[in-house]
PDB file of C-alpha atoms and ligand atoms in Angstrom:
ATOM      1  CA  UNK A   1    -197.362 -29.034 -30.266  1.00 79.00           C
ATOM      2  CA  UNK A   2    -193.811 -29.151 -31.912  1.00 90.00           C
ATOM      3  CA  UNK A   3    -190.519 -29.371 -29.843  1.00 94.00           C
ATOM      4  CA  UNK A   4    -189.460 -27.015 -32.498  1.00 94.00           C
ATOM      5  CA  UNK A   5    -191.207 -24.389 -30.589  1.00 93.00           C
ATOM      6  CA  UNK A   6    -189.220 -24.968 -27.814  1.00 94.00           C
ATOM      7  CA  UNK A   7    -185.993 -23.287 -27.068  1.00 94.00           C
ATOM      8  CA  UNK A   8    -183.097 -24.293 -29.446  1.00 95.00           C
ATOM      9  CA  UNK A   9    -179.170 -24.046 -27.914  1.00 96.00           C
ATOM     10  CA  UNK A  10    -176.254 -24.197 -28.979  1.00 96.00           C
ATOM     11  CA  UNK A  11    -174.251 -26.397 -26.604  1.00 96.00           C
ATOM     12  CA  UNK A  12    -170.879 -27.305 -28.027  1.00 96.00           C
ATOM     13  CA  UNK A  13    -168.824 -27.484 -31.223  1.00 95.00           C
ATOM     14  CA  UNK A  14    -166.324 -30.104 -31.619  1.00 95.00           C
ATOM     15  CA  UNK A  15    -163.389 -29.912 -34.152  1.00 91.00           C
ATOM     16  CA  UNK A  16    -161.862 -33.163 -33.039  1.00 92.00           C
ATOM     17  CA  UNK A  17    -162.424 -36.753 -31.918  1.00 95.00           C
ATOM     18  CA  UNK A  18    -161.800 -36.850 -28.919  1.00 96.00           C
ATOM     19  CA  UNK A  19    -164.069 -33.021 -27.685  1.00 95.00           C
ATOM     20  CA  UNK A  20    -167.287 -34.914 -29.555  1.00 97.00           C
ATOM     21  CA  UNK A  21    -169.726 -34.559 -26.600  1.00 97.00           C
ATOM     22  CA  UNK A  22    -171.612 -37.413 -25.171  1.00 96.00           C
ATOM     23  CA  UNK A  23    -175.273 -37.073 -24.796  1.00 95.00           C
ATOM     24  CA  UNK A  24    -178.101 -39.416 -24.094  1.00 94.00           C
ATOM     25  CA  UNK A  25    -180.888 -37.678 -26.089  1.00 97.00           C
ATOM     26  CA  UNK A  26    -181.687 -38.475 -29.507  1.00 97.00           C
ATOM     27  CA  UNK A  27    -179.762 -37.022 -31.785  1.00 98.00           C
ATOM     28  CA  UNK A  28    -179.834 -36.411 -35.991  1.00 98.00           C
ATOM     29  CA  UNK A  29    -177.333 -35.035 -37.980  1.00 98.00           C
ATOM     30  CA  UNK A  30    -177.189 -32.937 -41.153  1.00 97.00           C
ATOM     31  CA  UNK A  31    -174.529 -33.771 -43.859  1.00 96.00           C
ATOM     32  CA  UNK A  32    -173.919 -32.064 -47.399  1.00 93.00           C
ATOM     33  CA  UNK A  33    -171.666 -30.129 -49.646  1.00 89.00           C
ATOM     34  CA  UNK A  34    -170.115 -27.088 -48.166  1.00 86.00           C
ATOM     35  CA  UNK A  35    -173.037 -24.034 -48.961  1.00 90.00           C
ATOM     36  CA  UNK A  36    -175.784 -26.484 -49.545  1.00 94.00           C
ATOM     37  CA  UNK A  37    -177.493 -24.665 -46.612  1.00 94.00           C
ATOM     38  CA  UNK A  38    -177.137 -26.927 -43.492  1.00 94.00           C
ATOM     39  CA  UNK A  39    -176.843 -24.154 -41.504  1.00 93.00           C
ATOM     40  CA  UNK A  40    -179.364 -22.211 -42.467  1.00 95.00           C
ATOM     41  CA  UNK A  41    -181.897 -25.138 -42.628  1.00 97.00           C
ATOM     42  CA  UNK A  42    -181.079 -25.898 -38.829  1.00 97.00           C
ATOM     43  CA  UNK A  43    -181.774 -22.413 -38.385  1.00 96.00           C
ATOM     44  CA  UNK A  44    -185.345 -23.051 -40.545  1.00 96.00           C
ATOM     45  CA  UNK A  45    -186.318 -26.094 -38.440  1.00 96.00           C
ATOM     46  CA  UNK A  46    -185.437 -24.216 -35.194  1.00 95.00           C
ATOM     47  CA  UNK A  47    -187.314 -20.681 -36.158  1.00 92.00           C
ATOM     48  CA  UNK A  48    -184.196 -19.322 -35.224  1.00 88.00           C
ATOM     49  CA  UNK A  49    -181.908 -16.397 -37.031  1.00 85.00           C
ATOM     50  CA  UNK A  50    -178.956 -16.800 -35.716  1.00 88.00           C
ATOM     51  CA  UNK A  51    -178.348 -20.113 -33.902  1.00 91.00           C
ATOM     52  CA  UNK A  52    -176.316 -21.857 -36.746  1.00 89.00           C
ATOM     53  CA  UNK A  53    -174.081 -19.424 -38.280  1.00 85.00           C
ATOM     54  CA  UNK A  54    -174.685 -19.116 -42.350  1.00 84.00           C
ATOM     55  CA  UNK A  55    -172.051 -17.796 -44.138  1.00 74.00           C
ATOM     56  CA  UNK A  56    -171.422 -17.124 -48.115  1.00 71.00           C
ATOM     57  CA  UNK A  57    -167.836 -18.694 -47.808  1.00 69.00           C
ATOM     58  CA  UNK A  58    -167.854 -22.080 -48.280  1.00 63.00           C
ATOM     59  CA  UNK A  59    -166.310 -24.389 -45.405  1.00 58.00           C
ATOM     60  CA  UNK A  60    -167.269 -21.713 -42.860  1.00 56.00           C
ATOM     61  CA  UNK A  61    -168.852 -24.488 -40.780  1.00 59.00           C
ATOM     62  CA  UNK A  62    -165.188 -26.645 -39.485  1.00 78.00           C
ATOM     63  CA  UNK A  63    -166.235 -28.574 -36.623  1.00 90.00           C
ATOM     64  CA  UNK A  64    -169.585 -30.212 -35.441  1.00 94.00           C
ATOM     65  CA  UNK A  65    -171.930 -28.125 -33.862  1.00 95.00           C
ATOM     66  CA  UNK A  66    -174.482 -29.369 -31.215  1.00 97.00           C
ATOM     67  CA  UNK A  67    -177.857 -28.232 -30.480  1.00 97.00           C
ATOM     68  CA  UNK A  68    -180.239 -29.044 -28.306  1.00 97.00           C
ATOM     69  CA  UNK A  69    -183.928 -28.053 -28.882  1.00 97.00           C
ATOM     70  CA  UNK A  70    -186.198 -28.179 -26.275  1.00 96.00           C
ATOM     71  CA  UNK A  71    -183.949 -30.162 -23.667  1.00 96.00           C
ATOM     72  CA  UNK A  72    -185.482 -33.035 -25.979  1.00 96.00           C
ATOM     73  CA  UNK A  73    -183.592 -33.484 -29.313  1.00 97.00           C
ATOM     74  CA  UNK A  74    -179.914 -33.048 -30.513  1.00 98.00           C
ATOM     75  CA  UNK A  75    -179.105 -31.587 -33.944  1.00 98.00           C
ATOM     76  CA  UNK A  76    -175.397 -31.788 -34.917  1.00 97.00           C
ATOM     77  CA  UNK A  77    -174.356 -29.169 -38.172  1.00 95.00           C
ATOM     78  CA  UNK A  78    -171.291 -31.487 -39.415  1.00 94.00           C
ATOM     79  CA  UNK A  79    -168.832 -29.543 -41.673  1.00 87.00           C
ATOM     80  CA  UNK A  80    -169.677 -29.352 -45.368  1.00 84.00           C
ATOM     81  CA  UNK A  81    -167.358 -31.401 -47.668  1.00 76.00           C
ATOM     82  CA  UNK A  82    -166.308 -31.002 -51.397  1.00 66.00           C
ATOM     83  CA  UNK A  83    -164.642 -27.817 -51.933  1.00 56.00           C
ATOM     84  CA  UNK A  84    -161.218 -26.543 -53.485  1.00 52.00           C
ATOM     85  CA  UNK A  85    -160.519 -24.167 -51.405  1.00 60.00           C
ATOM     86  CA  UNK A  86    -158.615 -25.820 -47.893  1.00 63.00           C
ATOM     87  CA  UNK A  87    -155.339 -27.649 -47.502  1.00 64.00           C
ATOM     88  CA  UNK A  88    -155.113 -31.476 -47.741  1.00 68.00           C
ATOM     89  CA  UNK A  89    -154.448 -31.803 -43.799  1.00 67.00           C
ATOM     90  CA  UNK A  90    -157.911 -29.860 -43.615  1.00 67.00           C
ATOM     91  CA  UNK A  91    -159.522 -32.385 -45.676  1.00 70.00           C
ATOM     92  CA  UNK A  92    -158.212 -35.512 -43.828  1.00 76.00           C
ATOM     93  CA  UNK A  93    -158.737 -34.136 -40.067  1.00 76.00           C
ATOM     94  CA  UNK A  94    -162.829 -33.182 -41.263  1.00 79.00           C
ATOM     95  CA  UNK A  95    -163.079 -36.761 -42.804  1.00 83.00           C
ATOM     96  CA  UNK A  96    -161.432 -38.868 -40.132  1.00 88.00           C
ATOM     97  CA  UNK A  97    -164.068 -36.213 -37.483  1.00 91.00           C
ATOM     98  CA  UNK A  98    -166.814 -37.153 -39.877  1.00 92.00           C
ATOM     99  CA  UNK A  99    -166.276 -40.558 -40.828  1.00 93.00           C
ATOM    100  CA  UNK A 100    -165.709 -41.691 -36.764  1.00 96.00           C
ATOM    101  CA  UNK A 101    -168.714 -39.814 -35.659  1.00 97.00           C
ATOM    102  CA  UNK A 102    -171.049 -41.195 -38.304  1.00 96.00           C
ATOM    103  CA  UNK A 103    -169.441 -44.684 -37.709  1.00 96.00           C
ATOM    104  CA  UNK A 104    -169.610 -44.588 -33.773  1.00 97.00           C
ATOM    105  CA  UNK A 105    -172.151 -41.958 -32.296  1.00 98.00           C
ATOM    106  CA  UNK A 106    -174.544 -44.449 -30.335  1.00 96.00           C
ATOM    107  CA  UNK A 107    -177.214 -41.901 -30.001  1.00 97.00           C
ATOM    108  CA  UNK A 108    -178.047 -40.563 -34.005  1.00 98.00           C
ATOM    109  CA  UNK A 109    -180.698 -41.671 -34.637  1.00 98.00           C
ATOM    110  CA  UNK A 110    -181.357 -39.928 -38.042  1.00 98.00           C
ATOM    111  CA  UNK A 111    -178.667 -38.402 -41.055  1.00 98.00           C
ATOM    112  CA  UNK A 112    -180.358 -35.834 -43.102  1.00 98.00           C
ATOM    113  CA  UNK A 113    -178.272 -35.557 -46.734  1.00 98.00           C
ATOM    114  CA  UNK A 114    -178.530 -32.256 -48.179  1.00 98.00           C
ATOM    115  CA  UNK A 115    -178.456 -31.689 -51.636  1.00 97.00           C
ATOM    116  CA  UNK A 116    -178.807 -28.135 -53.689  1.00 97.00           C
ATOM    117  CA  UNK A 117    -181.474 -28.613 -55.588  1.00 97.00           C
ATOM    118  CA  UNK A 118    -180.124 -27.071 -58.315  1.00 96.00           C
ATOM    119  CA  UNK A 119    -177.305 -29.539 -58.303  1.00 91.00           C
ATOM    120  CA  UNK A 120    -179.410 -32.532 -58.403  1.00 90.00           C
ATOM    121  CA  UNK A 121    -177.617 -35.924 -56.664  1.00 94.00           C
ATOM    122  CA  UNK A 122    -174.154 -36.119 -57.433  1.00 91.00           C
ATOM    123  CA  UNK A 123    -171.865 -38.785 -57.217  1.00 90.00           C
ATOM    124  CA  UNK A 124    -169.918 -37.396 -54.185  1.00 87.00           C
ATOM    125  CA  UNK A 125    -173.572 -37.972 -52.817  1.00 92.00           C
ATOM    126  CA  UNK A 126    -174.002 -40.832 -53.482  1.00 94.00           C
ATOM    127  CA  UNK A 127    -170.417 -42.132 -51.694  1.00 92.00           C
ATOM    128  CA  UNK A 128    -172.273 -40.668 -48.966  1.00 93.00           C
ATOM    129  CA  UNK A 129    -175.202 -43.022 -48.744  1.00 95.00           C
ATOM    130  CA  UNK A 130    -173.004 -45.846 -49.555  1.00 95.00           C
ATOM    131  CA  UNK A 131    -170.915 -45.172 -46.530  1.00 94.00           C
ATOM    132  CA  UNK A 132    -174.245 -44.621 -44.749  1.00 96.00           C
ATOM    133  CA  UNK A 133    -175.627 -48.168 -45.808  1.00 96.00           C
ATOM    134  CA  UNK A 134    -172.689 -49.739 -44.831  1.00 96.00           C
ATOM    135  CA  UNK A 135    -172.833 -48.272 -41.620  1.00 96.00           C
ATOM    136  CA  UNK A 136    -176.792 -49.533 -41.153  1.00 96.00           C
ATOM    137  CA  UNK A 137    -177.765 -45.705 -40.599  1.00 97.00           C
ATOM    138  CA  UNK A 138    -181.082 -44.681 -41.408  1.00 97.00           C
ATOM    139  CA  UNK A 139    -181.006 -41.433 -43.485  1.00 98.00           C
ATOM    140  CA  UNK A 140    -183.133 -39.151 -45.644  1.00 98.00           C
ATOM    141  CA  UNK A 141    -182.531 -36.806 -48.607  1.00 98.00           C
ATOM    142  CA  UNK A 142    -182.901 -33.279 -47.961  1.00 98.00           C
ATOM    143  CA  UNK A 143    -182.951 -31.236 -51.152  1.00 98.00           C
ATOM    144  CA  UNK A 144    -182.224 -27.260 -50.065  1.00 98.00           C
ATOM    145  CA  UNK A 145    -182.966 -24.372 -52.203  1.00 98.00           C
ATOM    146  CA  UNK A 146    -186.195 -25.721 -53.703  1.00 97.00           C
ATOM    147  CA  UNK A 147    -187.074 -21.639 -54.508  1.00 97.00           C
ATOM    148  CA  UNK A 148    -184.427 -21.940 -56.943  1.00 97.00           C
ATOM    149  CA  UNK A 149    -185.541 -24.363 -59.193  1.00 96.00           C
ATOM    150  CA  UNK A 150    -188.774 -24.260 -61.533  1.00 93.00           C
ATOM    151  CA  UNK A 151    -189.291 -27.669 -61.852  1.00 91.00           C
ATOM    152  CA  UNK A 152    -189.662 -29.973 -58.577  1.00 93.00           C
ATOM    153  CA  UNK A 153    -191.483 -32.750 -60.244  1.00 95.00           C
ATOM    154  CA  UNK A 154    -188.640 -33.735 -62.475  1.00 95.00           C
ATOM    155  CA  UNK A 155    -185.923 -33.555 -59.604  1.00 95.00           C
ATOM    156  CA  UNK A 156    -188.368 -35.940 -57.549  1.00 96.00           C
ATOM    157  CA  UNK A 157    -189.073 -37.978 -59.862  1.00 96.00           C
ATOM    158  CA  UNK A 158    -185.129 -38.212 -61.220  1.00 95.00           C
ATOM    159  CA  UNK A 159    -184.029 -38.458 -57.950  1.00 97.00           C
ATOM    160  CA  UNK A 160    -186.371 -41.560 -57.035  1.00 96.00           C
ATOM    161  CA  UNK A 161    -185.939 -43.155 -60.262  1.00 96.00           C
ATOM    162  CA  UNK A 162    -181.867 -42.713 -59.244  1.00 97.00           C
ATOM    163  CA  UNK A 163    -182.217 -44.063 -56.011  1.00 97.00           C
ATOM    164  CA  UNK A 164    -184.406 -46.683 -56.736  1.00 96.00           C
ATOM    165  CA  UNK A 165    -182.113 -47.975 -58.888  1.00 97.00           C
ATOM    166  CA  UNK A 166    -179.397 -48.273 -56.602  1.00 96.00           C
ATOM    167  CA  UNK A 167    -181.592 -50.030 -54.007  1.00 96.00           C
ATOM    168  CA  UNK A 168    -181.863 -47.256 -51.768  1.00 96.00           C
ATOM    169  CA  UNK A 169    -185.562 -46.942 -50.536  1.00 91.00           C
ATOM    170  CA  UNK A 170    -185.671 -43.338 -48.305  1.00 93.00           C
ATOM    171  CA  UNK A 171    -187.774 -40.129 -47.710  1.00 96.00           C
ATOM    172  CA  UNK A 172    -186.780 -37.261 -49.663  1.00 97.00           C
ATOM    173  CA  UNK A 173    -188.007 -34.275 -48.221  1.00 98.00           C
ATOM    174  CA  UNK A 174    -188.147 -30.647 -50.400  1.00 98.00           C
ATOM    175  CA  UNK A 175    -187.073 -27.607 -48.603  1.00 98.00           C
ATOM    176  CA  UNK A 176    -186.075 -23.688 -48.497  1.00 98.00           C
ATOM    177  CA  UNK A 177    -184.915 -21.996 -45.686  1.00 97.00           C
ATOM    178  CA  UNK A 178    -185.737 -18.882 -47.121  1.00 96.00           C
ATOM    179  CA  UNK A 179    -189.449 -19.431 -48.283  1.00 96.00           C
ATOM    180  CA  UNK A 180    -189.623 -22.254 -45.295  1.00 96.00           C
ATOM    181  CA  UNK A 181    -190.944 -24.564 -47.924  1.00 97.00           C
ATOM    182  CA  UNK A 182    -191.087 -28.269 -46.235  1.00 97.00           C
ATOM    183  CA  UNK A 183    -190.101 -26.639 -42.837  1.00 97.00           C
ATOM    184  CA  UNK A 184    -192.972 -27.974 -41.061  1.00 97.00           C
ATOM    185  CA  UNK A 185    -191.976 -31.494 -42.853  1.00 97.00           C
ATOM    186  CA  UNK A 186    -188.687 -31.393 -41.786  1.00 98.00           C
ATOM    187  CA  UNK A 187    -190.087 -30.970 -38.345  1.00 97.00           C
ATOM    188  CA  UNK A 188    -191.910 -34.090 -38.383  1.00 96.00           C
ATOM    189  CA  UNK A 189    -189.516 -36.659 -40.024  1.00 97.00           C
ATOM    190  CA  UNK A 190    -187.171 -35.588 -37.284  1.00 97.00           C
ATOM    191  CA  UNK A 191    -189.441 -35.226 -34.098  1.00 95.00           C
ATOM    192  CA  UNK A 192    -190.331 -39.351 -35.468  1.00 93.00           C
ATOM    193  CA  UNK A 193    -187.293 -40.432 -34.155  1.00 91.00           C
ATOM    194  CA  UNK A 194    -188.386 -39.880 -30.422  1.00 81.00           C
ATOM    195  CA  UNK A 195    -191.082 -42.443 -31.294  1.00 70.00           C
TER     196      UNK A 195
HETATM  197  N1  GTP B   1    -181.982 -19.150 -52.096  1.00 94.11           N
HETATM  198  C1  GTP B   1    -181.646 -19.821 -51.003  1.00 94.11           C
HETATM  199  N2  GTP B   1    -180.429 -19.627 -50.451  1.00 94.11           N
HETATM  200  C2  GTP B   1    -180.105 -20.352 -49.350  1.00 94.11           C
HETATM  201  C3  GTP B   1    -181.006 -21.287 -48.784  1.00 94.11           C
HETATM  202  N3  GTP B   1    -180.391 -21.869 -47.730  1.00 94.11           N
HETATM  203  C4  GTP B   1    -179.171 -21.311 -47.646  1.00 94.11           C
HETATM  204  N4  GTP B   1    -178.978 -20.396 -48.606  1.00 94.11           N
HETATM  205  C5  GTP B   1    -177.756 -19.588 -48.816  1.00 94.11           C
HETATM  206  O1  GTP B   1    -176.672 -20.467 -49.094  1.00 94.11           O
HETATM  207  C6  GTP B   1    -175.471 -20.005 -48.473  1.00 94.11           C
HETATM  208  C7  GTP B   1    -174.872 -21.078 -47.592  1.00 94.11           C
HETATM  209  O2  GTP B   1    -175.751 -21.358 -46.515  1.00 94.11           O
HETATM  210  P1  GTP B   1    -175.247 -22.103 -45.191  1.00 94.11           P
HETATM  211  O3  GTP B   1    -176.468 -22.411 -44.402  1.00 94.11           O
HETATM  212  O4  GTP B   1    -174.169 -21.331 -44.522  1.00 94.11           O
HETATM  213  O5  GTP B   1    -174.622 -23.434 -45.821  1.00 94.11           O
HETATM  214  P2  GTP B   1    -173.804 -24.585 -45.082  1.00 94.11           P
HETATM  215  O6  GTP B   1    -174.140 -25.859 -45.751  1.00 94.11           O
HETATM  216  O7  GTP B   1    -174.038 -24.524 -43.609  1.00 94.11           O
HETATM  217  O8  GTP B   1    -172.297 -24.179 -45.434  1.00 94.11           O
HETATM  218  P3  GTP B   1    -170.942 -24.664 -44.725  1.00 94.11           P
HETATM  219  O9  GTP B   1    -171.121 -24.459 -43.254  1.00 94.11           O
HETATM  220  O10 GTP B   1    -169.917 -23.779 -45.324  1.00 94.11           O
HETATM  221  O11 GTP B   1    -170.727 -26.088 -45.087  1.00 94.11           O
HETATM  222  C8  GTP B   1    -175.853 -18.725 -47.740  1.00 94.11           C
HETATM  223  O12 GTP B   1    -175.540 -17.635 -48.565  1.00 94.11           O
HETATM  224  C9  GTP B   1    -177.356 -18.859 -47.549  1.00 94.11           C
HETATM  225  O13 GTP B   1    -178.030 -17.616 -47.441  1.00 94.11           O
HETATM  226  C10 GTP B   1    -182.309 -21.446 -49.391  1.00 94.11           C
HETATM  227  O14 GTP B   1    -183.163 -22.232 -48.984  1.00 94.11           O
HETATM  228  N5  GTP B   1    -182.558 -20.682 -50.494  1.00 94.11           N
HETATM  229 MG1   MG B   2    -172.699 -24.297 -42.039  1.00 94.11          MG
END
């Protein structure tokens, strides 16, 4: 049986450095553009509503959010990046929260990389999993939204071809939080880690 069937709680947000929680259970993290659907996709994996809150403004999501499923797993929602519409000062406080806790958190096991579909990998992205690399942390992609797109073929196959050529050899997972395509998936890449 899943952990994912388990109950799934919220148990702290954390908007700065020094209110990042410790914990001692294995913990992954999802990262991606601001609406790419981190929330909701936590929400997916968790067969829960309402747990991460989704939100049609971009940037809703401003600090991490912890959750712990099943008294056995953390997931941590960190704050989307790449949009016009906050201050500089925003910017630099959500990178120096992001960059620290991707650089120092002993317990993440796992980054999952979100990436609209639609949208394809972008070089923004791609910083990302250079800064990953050089941080030896094992990540996957994550593309959301998959019932937008026709074609899912070509943006595998792109995507690989893409990656490949930059050396980077990781799972890439399909998903939709609102047909719950590659839920089930999801569920397993992640529950891996406790292994
Ligand atoms: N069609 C479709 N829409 C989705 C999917 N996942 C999320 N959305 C929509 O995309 C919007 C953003 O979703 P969120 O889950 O809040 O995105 P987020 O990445 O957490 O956003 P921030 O917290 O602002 O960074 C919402 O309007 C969702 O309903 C999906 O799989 N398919
Ligand atoms: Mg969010």
């Amino acid at each position: 049986m899943t952990i994912f069937s388990g109950q799934a709680v919220f148990t702290a947000g954390a908007a700065e450095i020094d209110r990042i929680p410790q914990y001692f259970l294995p913990e992954v993290a999802f990262i991606g553009k601001s609406n790419v659907g981190k929330s909701s996709l936590i929400n997916a994996v968790c067969n829960h509503h309402n747990l991460a809150k989704v939100s049609k403004t971009p940037g809703r999501t401003q600090q991490i959010n912890f959750f712990t499923v099943a008294n056995k797993i953390i997931l941590a929602d960190l704050p989307g990046y790449g949009f016009a519409d906050v201050p500089d000062y925003k910017h630099q406080e959500w990178e120096k929260l992001i960059l620290y806790y991707l650089k120092n958190r002993y317990n993440l096991k796992l980054i999952n990389v979100l990436i609209d579909a639609r949208r394809n990998i972008k070089s923004h992205d791609l910083e990302i999993l250079s800064l990953l690399s050089s941080y030896n942390r094992h990540f996957q992609i994550v593309f959301t939204k998959i019932d937008k797109i026709s074609d899912k073929t070509e943006l595998l196959n792109s995507s690989k071809n893409l990656l490949a050529s930059l050396g980077y050899s990781c799972n890439l997972i399909t998903t939709s939080s609102r047909s719950r395509e590659g839920a089930k998936e999801l569920q397993f890449s992640l529950e891996r880690i406790r292994s």
